[in-house]
Structures are given as structure tokens and as C-alpha cells.
Short mmCIF file of C-alpha atoms in Angstrom, two decimals:
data_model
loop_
_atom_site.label_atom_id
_atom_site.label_comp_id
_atom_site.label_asym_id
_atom_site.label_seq_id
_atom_site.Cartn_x
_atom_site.Cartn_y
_atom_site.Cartn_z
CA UNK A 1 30.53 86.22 24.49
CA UNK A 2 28.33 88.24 22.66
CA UNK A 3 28.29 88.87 18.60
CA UNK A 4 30.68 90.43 16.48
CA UNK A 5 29.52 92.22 13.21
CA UNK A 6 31.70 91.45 10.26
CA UNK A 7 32.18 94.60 8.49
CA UNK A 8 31.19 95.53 5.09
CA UNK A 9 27.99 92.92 4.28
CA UNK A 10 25.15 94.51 2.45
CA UNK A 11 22.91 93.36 5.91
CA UNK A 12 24.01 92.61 9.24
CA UNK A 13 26.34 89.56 9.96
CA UNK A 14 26.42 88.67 13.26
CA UNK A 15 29.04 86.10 14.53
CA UNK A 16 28.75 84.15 17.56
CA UNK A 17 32.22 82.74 16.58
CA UNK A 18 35.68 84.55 16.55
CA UNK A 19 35.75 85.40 12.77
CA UNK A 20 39.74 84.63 12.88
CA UNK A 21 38.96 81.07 13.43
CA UNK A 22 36.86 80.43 11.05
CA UNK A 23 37.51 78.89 7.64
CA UNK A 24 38.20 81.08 4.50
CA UNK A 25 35.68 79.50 2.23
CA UNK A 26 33.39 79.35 4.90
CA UNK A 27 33.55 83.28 5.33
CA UNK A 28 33.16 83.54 1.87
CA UNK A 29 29.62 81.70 1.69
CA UNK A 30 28.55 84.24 4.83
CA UNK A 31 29.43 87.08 2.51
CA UNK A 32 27.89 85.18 -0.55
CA UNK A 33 24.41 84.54 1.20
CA UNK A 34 25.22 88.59 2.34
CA UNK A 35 24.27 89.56 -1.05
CA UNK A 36 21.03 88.00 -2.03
CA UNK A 37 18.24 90.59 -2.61
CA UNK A 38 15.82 88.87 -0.27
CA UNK A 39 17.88 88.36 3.23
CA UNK A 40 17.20 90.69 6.03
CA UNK A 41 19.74 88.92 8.28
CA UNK A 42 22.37 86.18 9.18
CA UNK A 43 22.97 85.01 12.57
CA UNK A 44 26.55 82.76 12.57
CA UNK A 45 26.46 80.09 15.28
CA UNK A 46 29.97 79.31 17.12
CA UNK A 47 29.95 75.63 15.40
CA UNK A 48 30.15 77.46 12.22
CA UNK A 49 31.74 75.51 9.02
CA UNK A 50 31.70 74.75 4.86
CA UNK A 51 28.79 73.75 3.52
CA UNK A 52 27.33 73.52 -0.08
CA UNK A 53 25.93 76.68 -0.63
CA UNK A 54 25.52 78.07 2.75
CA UNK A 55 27.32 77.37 6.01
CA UNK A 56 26.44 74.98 8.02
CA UNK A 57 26.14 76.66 11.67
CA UNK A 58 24.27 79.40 10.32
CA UNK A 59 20.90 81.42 10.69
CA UNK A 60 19.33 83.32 7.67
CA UNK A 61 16.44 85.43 7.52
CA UNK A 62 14.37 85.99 4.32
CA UNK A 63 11.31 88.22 3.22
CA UNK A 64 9.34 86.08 0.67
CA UNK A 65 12.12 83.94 -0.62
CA UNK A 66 13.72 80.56 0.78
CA UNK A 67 16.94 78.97 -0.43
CA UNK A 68 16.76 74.97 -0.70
CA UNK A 69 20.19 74.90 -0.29
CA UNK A 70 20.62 76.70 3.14
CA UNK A 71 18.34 73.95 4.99
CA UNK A 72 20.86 71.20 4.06
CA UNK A 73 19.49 67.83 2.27
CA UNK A 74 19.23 66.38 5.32
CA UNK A 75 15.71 68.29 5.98
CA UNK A 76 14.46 68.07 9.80
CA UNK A 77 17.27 66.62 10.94
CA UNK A 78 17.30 67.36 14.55
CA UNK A 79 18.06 65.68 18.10
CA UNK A 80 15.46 64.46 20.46
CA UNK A 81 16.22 63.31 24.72
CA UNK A 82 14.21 62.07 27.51
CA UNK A 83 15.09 61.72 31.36
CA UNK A 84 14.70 58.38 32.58
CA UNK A 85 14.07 57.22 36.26
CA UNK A 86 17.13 54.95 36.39
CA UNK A 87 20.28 55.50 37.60
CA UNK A 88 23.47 54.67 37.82
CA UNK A 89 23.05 52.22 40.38
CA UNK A 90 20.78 50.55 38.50
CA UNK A 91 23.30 49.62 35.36
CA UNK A 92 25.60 46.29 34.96
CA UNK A 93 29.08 46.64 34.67
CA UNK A 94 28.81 45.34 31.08
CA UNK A 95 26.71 47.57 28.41
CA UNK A 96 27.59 45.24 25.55
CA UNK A 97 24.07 43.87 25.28
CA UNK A 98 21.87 46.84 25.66
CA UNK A 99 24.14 48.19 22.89
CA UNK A 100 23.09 45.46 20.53
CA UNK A 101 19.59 45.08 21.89
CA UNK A 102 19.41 48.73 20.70
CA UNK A 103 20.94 47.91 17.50
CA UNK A 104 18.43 44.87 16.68
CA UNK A 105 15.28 47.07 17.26
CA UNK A 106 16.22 50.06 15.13
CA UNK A 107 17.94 49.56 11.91
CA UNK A 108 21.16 51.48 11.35
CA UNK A 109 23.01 52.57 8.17
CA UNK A 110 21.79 51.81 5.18
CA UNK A 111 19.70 49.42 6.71
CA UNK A 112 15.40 49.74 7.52
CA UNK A 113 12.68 47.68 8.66
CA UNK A 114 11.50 44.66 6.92
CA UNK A 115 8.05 45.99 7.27
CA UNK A 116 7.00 49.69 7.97
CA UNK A 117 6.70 50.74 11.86
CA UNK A 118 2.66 50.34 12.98
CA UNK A 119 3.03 53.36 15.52
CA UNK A 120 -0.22 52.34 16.87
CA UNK A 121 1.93 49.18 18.25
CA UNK A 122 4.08 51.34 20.01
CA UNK A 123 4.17 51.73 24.20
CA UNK A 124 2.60 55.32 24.75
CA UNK A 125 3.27 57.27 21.19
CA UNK A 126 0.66 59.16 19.87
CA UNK A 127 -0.84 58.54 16.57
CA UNK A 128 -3.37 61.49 16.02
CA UNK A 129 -2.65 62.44 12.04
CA UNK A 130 -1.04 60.20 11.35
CA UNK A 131 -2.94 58.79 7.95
CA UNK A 132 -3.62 62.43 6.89
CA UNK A 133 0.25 62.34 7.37
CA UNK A 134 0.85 59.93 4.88
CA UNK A 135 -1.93 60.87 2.45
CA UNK A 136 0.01 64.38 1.90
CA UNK A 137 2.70 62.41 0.44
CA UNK A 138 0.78 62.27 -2.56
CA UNK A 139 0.93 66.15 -3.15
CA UNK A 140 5.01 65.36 -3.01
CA UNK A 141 7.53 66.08 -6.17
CA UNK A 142 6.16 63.29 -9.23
CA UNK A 143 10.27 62.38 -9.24
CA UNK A 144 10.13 61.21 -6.01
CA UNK A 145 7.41 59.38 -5.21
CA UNK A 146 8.15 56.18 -6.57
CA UNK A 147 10.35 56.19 -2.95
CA UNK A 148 7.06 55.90 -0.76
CA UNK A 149 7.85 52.12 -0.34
CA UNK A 150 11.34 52.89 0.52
CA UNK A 151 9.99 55.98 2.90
CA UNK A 152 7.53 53.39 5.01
CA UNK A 153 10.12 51.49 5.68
CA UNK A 154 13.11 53.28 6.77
CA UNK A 155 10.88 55.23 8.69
CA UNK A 156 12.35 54.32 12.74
CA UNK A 157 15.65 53.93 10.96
CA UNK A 158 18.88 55.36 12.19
CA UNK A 159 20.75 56.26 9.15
CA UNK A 160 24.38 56.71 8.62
CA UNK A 161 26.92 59.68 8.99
CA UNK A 162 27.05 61.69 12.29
CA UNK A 163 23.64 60.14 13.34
CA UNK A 164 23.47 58.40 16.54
CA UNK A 165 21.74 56.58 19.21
CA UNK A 166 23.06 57.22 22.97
CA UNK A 167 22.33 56.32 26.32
CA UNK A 168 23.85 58.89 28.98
CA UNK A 169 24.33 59.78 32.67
CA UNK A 170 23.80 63.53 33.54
CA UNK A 171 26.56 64.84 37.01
CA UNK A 172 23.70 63.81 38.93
CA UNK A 173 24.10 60.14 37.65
CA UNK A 174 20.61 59.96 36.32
CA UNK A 175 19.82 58.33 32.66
CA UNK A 176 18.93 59.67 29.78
CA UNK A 177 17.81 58.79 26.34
CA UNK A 178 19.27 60.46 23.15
CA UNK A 179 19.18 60.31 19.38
CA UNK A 180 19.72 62.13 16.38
CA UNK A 181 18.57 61.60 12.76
CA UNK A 182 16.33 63.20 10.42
CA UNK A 183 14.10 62.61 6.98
CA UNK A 184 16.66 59.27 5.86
CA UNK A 185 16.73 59.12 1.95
CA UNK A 186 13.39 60.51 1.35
CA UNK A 187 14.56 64.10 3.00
CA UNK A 188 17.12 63.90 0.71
CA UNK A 189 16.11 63.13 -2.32
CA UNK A 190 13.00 66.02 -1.92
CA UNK A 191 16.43 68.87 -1.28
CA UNK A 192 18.11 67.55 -4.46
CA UNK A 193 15.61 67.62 -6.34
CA UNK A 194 13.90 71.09 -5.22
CA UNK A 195 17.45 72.37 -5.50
CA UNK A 196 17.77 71.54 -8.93
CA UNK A 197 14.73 72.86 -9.62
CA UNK A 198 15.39 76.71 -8.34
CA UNK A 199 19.19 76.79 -9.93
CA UNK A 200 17.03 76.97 -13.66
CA UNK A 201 14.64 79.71 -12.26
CA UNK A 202 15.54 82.99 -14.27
CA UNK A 203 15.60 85.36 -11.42
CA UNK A 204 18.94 82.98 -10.05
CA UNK A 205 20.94 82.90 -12.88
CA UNK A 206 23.12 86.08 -12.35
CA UNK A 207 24.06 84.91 -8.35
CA UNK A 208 27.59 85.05 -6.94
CA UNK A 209 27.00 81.19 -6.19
CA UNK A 210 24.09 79.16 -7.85
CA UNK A 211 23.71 76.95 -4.82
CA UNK A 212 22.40 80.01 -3.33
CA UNK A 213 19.28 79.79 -5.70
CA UNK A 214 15.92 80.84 -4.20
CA UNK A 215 12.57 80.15 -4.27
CA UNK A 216 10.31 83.54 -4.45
CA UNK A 217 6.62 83.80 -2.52
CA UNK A 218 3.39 83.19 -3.93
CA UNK A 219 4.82 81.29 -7.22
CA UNK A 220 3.88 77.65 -8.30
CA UNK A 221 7.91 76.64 -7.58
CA UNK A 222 7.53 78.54 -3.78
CA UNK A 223 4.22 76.44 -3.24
CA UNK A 224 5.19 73.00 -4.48
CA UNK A 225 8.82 73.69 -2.43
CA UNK A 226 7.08 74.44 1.23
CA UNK A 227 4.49 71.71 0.49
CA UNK A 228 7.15 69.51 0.03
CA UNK A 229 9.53 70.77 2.76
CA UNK A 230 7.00 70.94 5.46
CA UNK A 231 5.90 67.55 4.95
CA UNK A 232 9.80 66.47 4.96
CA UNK A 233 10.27 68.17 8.18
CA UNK A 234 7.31 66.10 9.92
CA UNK A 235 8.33 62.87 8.51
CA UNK A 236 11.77 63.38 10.22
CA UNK A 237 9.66 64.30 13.46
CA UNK A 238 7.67 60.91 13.24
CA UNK A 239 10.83 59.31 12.47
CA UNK A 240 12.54 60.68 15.65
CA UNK A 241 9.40 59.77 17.71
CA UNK A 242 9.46 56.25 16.36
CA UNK A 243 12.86 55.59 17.19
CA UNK A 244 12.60 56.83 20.95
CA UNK A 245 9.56 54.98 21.44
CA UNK A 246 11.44 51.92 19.89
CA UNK A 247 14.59 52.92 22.52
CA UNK A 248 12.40 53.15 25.15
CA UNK A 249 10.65 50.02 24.73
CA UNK A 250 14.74 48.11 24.56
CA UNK A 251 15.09 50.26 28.44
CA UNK A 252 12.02 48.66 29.51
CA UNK A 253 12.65 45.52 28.70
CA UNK A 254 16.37 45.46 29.50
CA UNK A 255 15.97 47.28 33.05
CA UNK A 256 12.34 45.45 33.91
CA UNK A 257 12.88 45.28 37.52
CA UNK A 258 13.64 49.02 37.74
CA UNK A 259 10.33 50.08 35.74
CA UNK A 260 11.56 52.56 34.28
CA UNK A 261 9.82 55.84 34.18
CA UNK A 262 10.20 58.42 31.12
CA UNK A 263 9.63 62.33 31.57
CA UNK A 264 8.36 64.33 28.12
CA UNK A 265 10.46 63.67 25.47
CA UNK A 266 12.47 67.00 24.50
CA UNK A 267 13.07 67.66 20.68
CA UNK A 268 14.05 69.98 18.41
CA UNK A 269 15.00 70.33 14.44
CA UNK A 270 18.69 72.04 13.71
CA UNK A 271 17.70 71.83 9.44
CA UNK A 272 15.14 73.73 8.69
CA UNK A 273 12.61 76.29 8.16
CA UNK A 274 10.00 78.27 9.96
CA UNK A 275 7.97 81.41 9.67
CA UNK A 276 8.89 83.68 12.00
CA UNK A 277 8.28 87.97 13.01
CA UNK A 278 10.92 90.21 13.69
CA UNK A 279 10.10 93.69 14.64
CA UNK A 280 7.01 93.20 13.04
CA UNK A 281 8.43 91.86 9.44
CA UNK A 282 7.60 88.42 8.51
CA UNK A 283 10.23 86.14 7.73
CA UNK A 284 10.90 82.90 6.39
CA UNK A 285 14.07 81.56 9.11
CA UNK A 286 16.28 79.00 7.76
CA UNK A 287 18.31 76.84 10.69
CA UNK A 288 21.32 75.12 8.85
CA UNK A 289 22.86 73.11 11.72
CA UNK A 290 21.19 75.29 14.12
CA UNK A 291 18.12 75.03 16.69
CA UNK A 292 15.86 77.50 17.96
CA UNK A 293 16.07 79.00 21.60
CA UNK A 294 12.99 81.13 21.74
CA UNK A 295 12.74 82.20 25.53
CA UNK A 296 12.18 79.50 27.99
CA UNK A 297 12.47 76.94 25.13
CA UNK A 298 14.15 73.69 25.71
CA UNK A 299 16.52 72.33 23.20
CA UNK A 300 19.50 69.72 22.67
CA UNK A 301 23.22 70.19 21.86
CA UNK A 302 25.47 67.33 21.29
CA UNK A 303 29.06 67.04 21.23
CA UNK A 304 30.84 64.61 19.91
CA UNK A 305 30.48 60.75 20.71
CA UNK A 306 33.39 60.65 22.96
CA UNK A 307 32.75 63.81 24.76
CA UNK A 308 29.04 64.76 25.96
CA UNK A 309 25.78 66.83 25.34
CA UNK A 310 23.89 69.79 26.80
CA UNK A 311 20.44 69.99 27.11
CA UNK A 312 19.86 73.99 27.42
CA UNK A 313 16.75 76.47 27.62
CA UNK A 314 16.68 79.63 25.23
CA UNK A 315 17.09 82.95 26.18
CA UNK A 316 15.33 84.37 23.63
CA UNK A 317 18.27 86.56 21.85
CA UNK A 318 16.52 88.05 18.95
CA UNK A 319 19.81 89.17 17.45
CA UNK A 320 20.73 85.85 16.46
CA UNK A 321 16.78 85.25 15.57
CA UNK A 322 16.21 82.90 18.76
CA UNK A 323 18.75 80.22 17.65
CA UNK A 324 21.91 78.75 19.24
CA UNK A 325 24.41 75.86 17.80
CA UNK A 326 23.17 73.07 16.79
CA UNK A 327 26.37 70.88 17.83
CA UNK A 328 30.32 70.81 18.44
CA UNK A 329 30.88 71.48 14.32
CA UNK A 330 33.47 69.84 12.49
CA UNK A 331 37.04 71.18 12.39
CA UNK A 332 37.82 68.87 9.91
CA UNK A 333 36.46 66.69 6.96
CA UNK A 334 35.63 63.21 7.11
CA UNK A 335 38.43 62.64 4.87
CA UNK A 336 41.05 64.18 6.46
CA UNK A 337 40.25 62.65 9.92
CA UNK A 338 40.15 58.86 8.02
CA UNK A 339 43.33 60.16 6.90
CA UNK A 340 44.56 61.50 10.51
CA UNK A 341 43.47 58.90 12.70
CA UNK A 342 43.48 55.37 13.31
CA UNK A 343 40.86 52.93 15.45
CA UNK A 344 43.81 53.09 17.94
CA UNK A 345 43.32 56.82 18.56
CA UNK A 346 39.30 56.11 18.17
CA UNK A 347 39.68 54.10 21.09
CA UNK A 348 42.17 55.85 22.91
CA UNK A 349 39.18 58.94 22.52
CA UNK A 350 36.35 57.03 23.36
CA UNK A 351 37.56 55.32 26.47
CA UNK A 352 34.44 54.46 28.71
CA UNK A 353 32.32 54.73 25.90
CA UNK A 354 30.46 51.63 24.61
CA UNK A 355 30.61 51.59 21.54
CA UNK A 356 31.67 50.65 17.57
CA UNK A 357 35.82 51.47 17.57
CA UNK A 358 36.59 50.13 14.02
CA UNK A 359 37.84 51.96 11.03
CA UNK A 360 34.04 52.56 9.67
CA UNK A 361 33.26 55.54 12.32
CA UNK A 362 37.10 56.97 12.51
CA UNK A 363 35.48 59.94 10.37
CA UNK A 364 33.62 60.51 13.26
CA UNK A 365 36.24 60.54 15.91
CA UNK A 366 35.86 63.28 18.61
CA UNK A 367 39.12 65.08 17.35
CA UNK A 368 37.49 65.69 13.60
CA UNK A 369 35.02 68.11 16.05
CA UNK A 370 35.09 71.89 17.89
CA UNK A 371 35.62 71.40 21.28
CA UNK A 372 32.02 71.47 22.74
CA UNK A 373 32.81 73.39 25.94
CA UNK A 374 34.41 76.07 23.20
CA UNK A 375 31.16 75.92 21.60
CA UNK A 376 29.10 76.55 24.72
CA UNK A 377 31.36 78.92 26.33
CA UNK A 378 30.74 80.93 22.82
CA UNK A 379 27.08 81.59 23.40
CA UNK A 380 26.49 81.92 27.10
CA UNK A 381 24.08 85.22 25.77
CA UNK A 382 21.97 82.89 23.34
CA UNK A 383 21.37 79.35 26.07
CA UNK A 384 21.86 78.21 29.72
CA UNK A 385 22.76 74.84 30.76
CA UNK A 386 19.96 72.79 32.22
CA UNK A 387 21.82 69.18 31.90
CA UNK A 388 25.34 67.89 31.25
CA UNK A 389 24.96 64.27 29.65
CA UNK A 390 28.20 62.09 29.20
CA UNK A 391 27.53 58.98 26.98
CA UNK A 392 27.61 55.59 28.34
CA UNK A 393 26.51 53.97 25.16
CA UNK A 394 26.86 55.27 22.09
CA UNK A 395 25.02 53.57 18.61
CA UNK A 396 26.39 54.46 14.91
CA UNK A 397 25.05 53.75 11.93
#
């Protein structure tokens, strides 16, 4: 399909999702962000849903203002996959211990490393920057640097939530890597407190929703805030690269007399910022659950962990400023699927699928998401196809 405008918004709205099917509250927060002095544009991805503030699924374009808010407090969060040379005629009938193999080399949860990551130890991952890296963390928000400790550690850490680890098969039975995660805690804590921050700036005080508080250009707050998010953004990067390096490592050593072979790693944020022209206007563009699918670029959409994945290329749509979905999107709240569903039905839904079934990860069942094909089917203008990945494997934290 191609976009619908929603009517009457102060800039253009364009939906990649049939507006009847989306929630009220979650139209609402379209027409909220609609209204802020500073947007040029808002490009609604088919996974659309609620969020705080701003929805998640969606694409908005600023001149010389940013809202915290819209880039979600998980900050980088993004997806990352790599084709393998195996096969799968080259995997045992039993997946049980590469599951926990993968579990005992990268922490899940709440859970880090003992001691922080060496990269330099790692099989093939490149470590240019890596110290200037760390030394910007001392230009980082004074109320959150006491977390550095905590930040070394959990970085090649899994987290909790919808984050996961997965090995797959594409149709043409070959193996791929997959993972998704972000900034952990120290992502997090930078968005709250930034947040905070902009809802006591003057200029936000009279908004239709103060979540929707911005950060204007060339002021002290706008500095300290892009500082800050940048650096947040590249720390879920590293993180990302860490872990595949560290999943990688688990293939090679589980698979040894294959020797494995790994093609360039594919990855992409779907939280956050990046400065971006449009008809010759610069912008600040703010992905909140959504990637980027500039022309000819690759990028990573997951389902749910009972269903499957796309890897895809852009097509470079500028309507929706080069983006596409970031995901399935949720359908319903964690809450209300714990409430729904029981490990019997988790199990029933992820058949063939090796992987935790108890009552911890019902929340994440594959009926609490959009049907994925739905979801692709919805932007066949924005991304085409490159891979179809089912999971074999799947890793939650």
C-alpha cells in the first residue's frame, strides 16, 4: 500500500497503517506531536502503537528542535544479523545446548559480566576508537555517571523485555545470526533524565502533552542532550557488536568441524536520531521503533519469536523520510497478554522453536504482536524482501 494522509494536522501525517485500526490514544499522540511549532513532518509506520509521549512506530521530522521523549528510553536500540556458511544439514536434532552455550557467554536479564568485555579479545571485531569512546563518557549528564561501573559491565549484555538472541534458517535453509538490544540501563537512565530536564524548559510549559517537551538548537540544554544522545546511540552499537562477536565465537566453537564462515554483519538502530536533508531543509529525524531504508540500504525487521524476520533493502521513499517498521508492533500490552495467555498457549505458539516456554516470557507471546506478514504487506512502497528467517533458537532475557 501506499500512505494515507490523516486529515486536518497542522503538517502532513502520513500513515503507512489503515488509520481504522489503529488505537485511539495512539491517534491522539500523532495529532499531539502534529502540533508542535518545530515539526515539518510525521511518517506513521504500519507497526504503529501507544507510547509515552509519542508513538512508537513513528517517524518525526524537526527543524532545530528534538524531543527526548520521541526516541524512546531505550536509545539505539536496534537489531543486528549475519549470514553464516552452515546449513541445515549441518545442525543436530537437539538445539538444547547451543541454546545454553549462548546463554552462558552473554548475560541476559538483569544480569552482566563479572568483568567488562576486552573487545580487543574478541575473534575479528574491530577496536579503532574505542578508548576515545569511553573517554566521552566523561562529558555525560553529572547524575549519571556514577553508572560507568555498571555501563562497563553490562556492556555485551542482553537485557530484558522484547530483546532477544536468535539463531535462524532463511527458505534456502542457510543460518543466520540475529539479535536485538540496545544502550541496557545506561541508555536509559541518560532519556529519563534528559527528559526531565526539557519538561522544566519555559518554552514547553504551554504543550498539549508535556512528554512532548523539546530541546531547541544552539542552547546549552540542545548541546549537553545530543552530546549525550549520540554517545548513547554508539554505546548500544558497541554493545550489539560485542554480543555478535560473543555469538559468533559460541557457532564456532559449537559447529568446529563445519568452520563456519560469517558474511558482514548487517545492523541498524530503530530508536533514534539523525540529521538528515529534505528538499534541501535540514532536519533533525527521530526513529521511534523505526529503521531507516535510504535507497539500496540494508536493514532488519523482526517478528515475533514464534513467527520470523525479514531482512529487507530500502527503497528510498522520501515521503516517509527513508524509514520502514521497525518490527511486528504490539497489539496488546504486556499485561493483558500475562493476563490472556498461559505457557500452554506459549508453547502451543512456539512449536519448533527452542526456546524459554515458562510464565516469565508469556508477555512476549507471538499473539500479544501485529501479524508480521500484515506489517510487511503494509509497506511494499517503503522495503523489498531480501531474506525470510524462521527462528530455530530463540534466547530471552
Amino acid at each position: 500500500m501506499s500512505y494515507t494522509e490523516v486529515p486536518g494536522a497542522r503538517v502532513p501525517i502520513r500513515m503507512w497503517a489503515d488509520p481504522a485500526t489503529v488505537e485511539p490514544v495512539a491517534m491522539q499522540q500523532l495529532r499531539n506531536v502534529s502540533t508542535l511549532p518545530w515539526i515539518e513532518g510525521l511518517a506513521v509506520m504500519p507497526d504503529v502503537h501507544f507510547g509515552k509521549g509519542a508513538t512508537v512506530g513513528s517517524v518525526i521530522a524537526m527543524r532545530g528542535a528534538v524531543c527526548p521523549a520521541a526516541v524512546g528510553v531505550d536509545i539505539g536500540c536496534g537489531m543486528s544479523a549475519v549470514k553464516t556458511s552452515l546449513t541445515a544439514n549441518d545442525l543436530p536434532g537437539d538445539l538444547s545446548r547451543l541454546r545454553s552455550k549462548i546463554e552462558e557467554a552473554i548475560p541476559v536479564g538483569f544480569s552482566m559480566h563479572d568483568d567488562p568485555v576486552d573487545p580487543r579479545r574478541l575473534h575479528g571485531l574491530p577496536t579503532a576508537g574505542w578508548d576515545d569512546f569511553w573517554g566521552r563518557f566523561d562529558g555525560v549528564a553529572e547524575a549519571v555517571k556514577f553508572r560507568q561501573s555498571r555501563a562497563l559491565k553490562q556492556m555485551g549484555s542482553l537485557g530484558g523485555g522484547n530483546h532477544f538472541i536468535e539463531f535462524c534458517l532463511d527458505e534456502a535453509g542457510s543460518v543466520w545470526l540475529m539479535l536485538h538490544s540496545g544502550s541496557r540501563n545506561i541508555g536509559k537512565e541518560l532519556a529519563e533524565y534528559h527528559i526531565g530536564e526539557a519538561r522544566k524548559l519555559s518554552h514547553n510549559q504551554n504543550l498539549v502533552d508535556r512528554d512532548l517537551a523539546v530541546f531547541i538548537a544552539d542552547t546549552p540544554q540542545m548541546a549537553a542532550y545530543r552530546h549525550d544522545l549520540f554517545w548513547a546511540q554508539e554505546y548500544a552499537r558497541h554493545n550489539r557488536e560485542i554480543m555478535m562477536a560473543l555469538f559468533q565465537d559460541v557457532v564456532r566453537k559449537e559447529f568446529k568441524k563445519a568452520k563456519p564462515m560469517f558474511e558482514p554483519v548487517i545492523s541498524c538502530h530503530h530508536n533514534y536520531v539523525a540529521e538528515e536533508t529534505y528538499e534541501g531543509v535540514d532536519l533533525l529525524v527521530t526513529r521511534k521503533g523505526a529503521i531507516r531504508a535510504g535507497g539500496g540500504e540494508f536493514g532488519i525487521i523482526p517478528g515475533s519469536m514464534g513467527t520470523g524476520s525479514y531482512i529487507v533493502r530500502g527503497l528510498g521513499n522520501e515521503a516517509s523520510f527513508n524509514s520502514a517498521s521497525h518490527g511486528a508492533g504490539r497489539r496488546m500490552s504486556r499485561n493483558q497478554a500475562k493476563k490472556r495467555f498461559s505457557e500452554q498457549d506459549l508453547a502451543e505458539q512456539t512449536r519448533g522453536v527452542e526456546c524459554r516456554k515458562d510464565r516469565g516470557v508469556v508477555d512476549e507471546i507471538p499473539a500479544a504482536y501485529k501479524p508480521i506478514e500484515q506489517v510487511m504487506e503494509q509497506q511494499r512502497d517503503l522495503v523489498e524482501v531480501v531474506a525470510k528467517l524462521k527462528q530455530i533458537v530463540c534466547v530471552k532475557g
